Amino acid sequence: LQTGDAGTALDVDIQLVRAKDVLEELGIPSTIETPTGEQSHILHLLKIDVEGFELKALKGLDLDLYRFRHIVMEYFPDMLRAAGTDPPEVLFYILSHGYTFYEIVGSTGELREINVGDNDATGLRDWAENAEKKSGSGFHINLF
């Protein structure tokens, strides 16, 4: 790793590896169905921090194949747009895979369920746009 002056960008080569490929290489089985038809979550936690490329990371992982009990990520609309993603699209993708949204309240660490309306694309878009308008530029929250 190279060091640079405070506040300057570094030129560092990083190997890009898909999480799905790593899980397969390690022999981690995908989500399995129990004899009663329930899904068994072998994987408990996925933490994503990819600076706006969350949707690409999630799609590359394949949430239909690998189910996590919890996903933790930052929802930062400005970074998502800079990466070419419509911010509510990330929320809809996660919701469409059966997840519920919780906000991690910064001062207390408390989990607070986020009501996204009718849990459809329109409800998500309305929630996302209203939350961003109320908070202004640089709005972001931690989702669990």
mmCIF file of C-alpha atoms in Angstrom:
data_model
loop_
_atom_site.group_PDB
_atom_site.id
_atom_site.type_symbol
_atom_site.label_atom_id
_atom_site.label_comp_id
_atom_site.label_asym_id
_atom_site.label_seq_id
_atom_site.Cartn_x
_atom_site.Cartn_y
_atom_site.Cartn_z
ATOM 1 C CA LEU A 1 0.000 0.000 0.000
ATOM 2 C CA GLN A 2 1.289 3.420 -0.861
ATOM 3 C CA THR A 3 1.183 6.358 1.510
ATOM 4 C CA GLY A 4 0.343 9.861 0.404
ATOM 5 C CA ASP A 5 -0.097 13.309 1.806
ATOM 6 C CA ALA A 6 -3.124 13.822 4.017
ATOM 7 C CA GLY A 7 -6.219 14.308 1.884
ATOM 8 C CA THR A 8 -4.681 13.069 -1.368
ATOM 9 C CA ALA A 9 -5.841 10.117 -3.384
ATOM 10 C CA LEU A 10 -3.605 7.082 -3.667
ATOM 11 C CA ASP A 11 -3.009 5.070 -6.797
ATOM 12 C CA VAL A 12 -3.486 1.502 -5.588
ATOM 13 C CA ASP A 13 -4.224 -1.611 -7.611
ATOM 14 C CA ILE A 14 -6.915 -3.744 -6.010
ATOM 15 C CA GLN A 15 -7.974 -7.150 -7.233
ATOM 16 C CA LEU A 16 -11.698 -7.258 -7.947
ATOM 17 C CA VAL A 17 -13.298 -10.458 -6.665
ATOM 18 C CA ARG A 18 -17.005 -11.298 -6.685
ATOM 19 C CA ALA A 19 -18.361 -12.440 -3.331
ATOM 20 C CA LYS A 20 -20.257 -15.274 -5.034
ATOM 21 C CA ASP A 21 -16.987 -16.595 -6.481
ATOM 22 C CA VAL A 22 -15.309 -16.490 -3.059
ATOM 23 C CA LEU A 23 -18.229 -18.318 -1.421
ATOM 24 C CA GLU A 24 -18.164 -20.984 -4.138
ATOM 25 C CA GLU A 25 -14.373 -21.344 -3.908
ATOM 26 C CA LEU A 26 -14.601 -21.803 -0.134
ATOM 27 C CA GLY A 27 -17.329 -24.425 -0.578
ATOM 28 C CA ILE A 28 -19.945 -22.394 1.296
ATOM 29 C CA PRO A 29 -23.319 -23.866 0.385
ATOM 30 C CA SER A 30 -26.071 -21.597 -0.829
ATOM 31 C CA THR A 31 -29.242 -21.167 1.158
ATOM 32 C CA ILE A 32 -30.905 -24.513 1.668
ATOM 33 C CA GLU A 33 -34.521 -25.458 2.115
ATOM 34 C CA THR A 34 -35.394 -27.520 5.171
ATOM 35 C CA PRO A 35 -37.663 -30.584 4.949
ATOM 36 C CA THR A 36 -40.570 -28.376 6.104
ATOM 37 C CA GLY A 37 -39.990 -25.984 3.172
ATOM 38 C CA GLU A 38 -38.449 -23.198 5.253
ATOM 39 C CA GLN A 39 -35.246 -21.490 4.188
ATOM 40 C CA SER A 40 -32.206 -22.122 6.332
ATOM 41 C CA HIS A 41 -29.864 -19.144 6.533
ATOM 42 C CA ILE A 42 -26.370 -20.492 6.666
ATOM 43 C CA LEU A 43 -24.910 -17.021 6.100
ATOM 44 C CA HIS A 44 -25.691 -14.593 8.890
ATOM 45 C CA LEU A 45 -24.263 -11.212 7.916
ATOM 46 C CA LEU A 46 -23.286 -9.386 4.760
ATOM 47 C CA LYS A 47 -21.598 -5.985 5.216
ATOM 48 C CA ILE A 48 -21.345 -3.945 2.040
ATOM 49 C CA ASP A 49 -19.223 -0.808 1.701
ATOM 50 C CA VAL A 50 -18.500 -0.237 -1.964
ATOM 51 C CA GLU A 51 -18.955 3.528 -2.301
ATOM 52 C CA GLY A 52 -22.053 3.625 -4.525
ATOM 53 C CA PHE A 53 -21.726 0.259 -6.248
ATOM 54 C CA GLU A 54 -24.048 -1.574 -3.815
ATOM 55 C CA LEU A 55 -26.538 -2.672 -6.477
ATOM 56 C CA LYS A 56 -23.806 -4.154 -8.668
ATOM 57 C CA ALA A 57 -22.321 -5.940 -5.669
ATOM 58 C CA LEU A 58 -25.696 -7.365 -4.623
ATOM 59 C CA LYS A 59 -26.535 -8.538 -8.130
ATOM 60 C CA GLY A 60 -23.094 -10.097 -8.501
ATOM 61 C CA LEU A 61 -23.635 -11.981 -5.265
ATOM 62 C CA ASP A 62 -27.042 -13.378 -6.336
ATOM 63 C CA LEU A 63 -29.442 -12.992 -3.396
ATOM 64 C CA ASP A 64 -31.625 -15.710 -4.902
ATOM 65 C CA LEU A 65 -28.849 -18.222 -4.359
ATOM 66 C CA TYR A 66 -27.182 -16.883 -1.208
ATOM 67 C CA ARG A 67 -29.518 -15.604 1.504
ATOM 68 C CA PHE A 68 -28.196 -13.670 4.460
ATOM 69 C CA ARG A 69 -29.998 -13.249 7.742
ATOM 70 C CA HIS A 70 -28.875 -9.587 7.756
ATOM 71 C CA ILE A 71 -27.408 -7.134 5.264
ATOM 72 C CA VAL A 72 -25.703 -3.981 6.551
ATOM 73 C CA MET A 73 -24.974 -1.164 4.126
ATOM 74 C CA GLU A 74 -24.842 2.579 3.780
ATOM 75 C CA TYR A 75 -27.564 4.139 1.634
ATOM 76 C CA PHE A 76 -25.929 7.250 0.162
ATOM 77 C CA PRO A 77 -27.943 8.553 -2.842
ATOM 78 C CA ASP A 78 -25.226 10.945 -4.095
ATOM 79 C CA MET A 79 -22.679 8.119 -4.323
ATOM 80 C CA LEU A 80 -25.192 5.766 -5.934
ATOM 81 C CA ARG A 81 -25.976 8.350 -8.620
ATOM 82 C CA ALA A 82 -22.244 8.965 -9.204
ATOM 83 C CA ALA A 83 -21.886 5.207 -9.798
ATOM 84 C CA GLY A 84 -24.754 5.266 -12.334
ATOM 85 C CA THR A 85 -27.475 3.799 -10.108
ATOM 86 C CA ASP A 86 -30.935 5.212 -9.438
ATOM 87 C CA PRO A 87 -30.898 5.162 -5.584
ATOM 88 C CA PRO A 88 -34.396 3.696 -4.980
ATOM 89 C CA GLU A 89 -33.477 0.816 -7.311
ATOM 90 C CA VAL A 90 -31.097 -0.516 -4.631
ATOM 91 C CA LEU A 91 -33.878 -0.447 -2.044
ATOM 92 C CA PHE A 92 -36.346 -2.146 -4.359
ATOM 93 C CA TYR A 93 -33.857 -4.882 -5.251
ATOM 94 C CA ILE A 94 -33.279 -5.690 -1.581
ATOM 95 C CA LEU A 95 -36.983 -5.498 -0.709
ATOM 96 C CA SER A 96 -37.858 -7.774 -3.649
ATOM 97 C CA HIS A 97 -35.713 -10.463 -2.007
ATOM 98 C CA GLY A 98 -37.776 -10.455 1.189
ATOM 99 C CA TYR A 99 -35.768 -8.121 3.410
ATOM 100 C CA THR A 100 -37.149 -5.475 5.780
ATOM 101 C CA PHE A 101 -35.360 -2.160 6.208
ATOM 102 C CA TYR A 102 -34.093 -0.840 9.516
ATOM 103 C CA GLU A 103 -32.223 2.395 10.069
ATOM 104 C CA ILE A 104 -29.293 2.317 12.474
ATOM 105 C CA VAL A 105 -29.806 5.405 14.626
ATOM 106 C CA GLY A 106 -26.354 6.978 14.927
ATOM 107 C CA SER A 107 -26.511 8.406 18.422
ATOM 108 C CA THR A 108 -27.901 5.284 20.109
ATOM 109 C CA GLY A 109 -27.208 2.443 17.684
ATOM 110 C CA GLU A 110 -30.900 1.562 17.989
ATOM 111 C CA LEU A 111 -32.574 -0.231 15.088
ATOM 112 C CA ARG A 112 -35.704 1.522 13.823
ATOM 113 C CA GLU A 113 -37.862 -0.082 11.129
ATOM 114 C CA ILE A 114 -38.257 2.079 8.048
ATOM 115 C CA ASN A 115 -41.789 2.250 6.706
ATOM 116 C CA VAL A 116 -41.487 2.428 2.928
ATOM 117 C CA GLY A 117 -45.176 2.772 2.206
ATOM 118 C CA ASP A 118 -46.778 -0.014 0.231
ATOM 119 C CA ASN A 119 -43.465 -1.876 -0.188
ATOM 120 C CA ASP A 120 -43.631 -1.396 -3.931
ATOM 121 C CA ALA A 121 -41.491 0.588 -6.348
ATOM 122 C CA THR A 122 -43.631 3.720 -5.974
ATOM 123 C CA GLY A 123 -43.644 3.548 -2.164
ATOM 124 C CA LEU A 124 -39.875 3.080 -2.076
ATOM 125 C CA ARG A 125 -39.262 5.928 -4.489
ATOM 126 C CA ASP A 126 -41.540 8.238 -2.471
ATOM 127 C CA TRP A 127 -39.816 7.302 0.806
ATOM 128 C CA ALA A 128 -36.335 7.767 -0.678
ATOM 129 C CA GLU A 129 -37.134 11.125 -2.277
ATOM 130 C CA ASN A 130 -38.848 12.463 0.870
ATOM 131 C CA ALA A 131 -36.016 11.340 3.144
ATOM 132 C CA GLU A 132 -33.446 12.975 0.877
ATOM 133 C CA LYS A 133 -35.447 16.232 0.605
ATOM 134 C CA LYS A 134 -35.794 16.472 4.395
ATOM 135 C CA SER A 135 -32.091 15.902 4.963
ATOM 136 C CA GLY A 136 -30.631 17.814 2.039
ATOM 137 C CA SER A 137 -27.405 17.285 0.123
ATOM 138 C CA GLY A 138 -25.129 14.579 1.440
ATOM 139 C CA PHE A 139 -28.043 12.593 2.911
ATOM 140 C CA HIS A 140 -27.146 9.050 3.853
ATOM 141 C CA ILE A 141 -28.227 6.480 6.395
ATOM 142 C CA ASN A 142 -26.980 3.122 7.553
ATOM 143 C CA LEU A 143 -29.390 0.303 6.717
ATOM 144 C CA PHE A 144 -29.665 -3.029 8.463
#
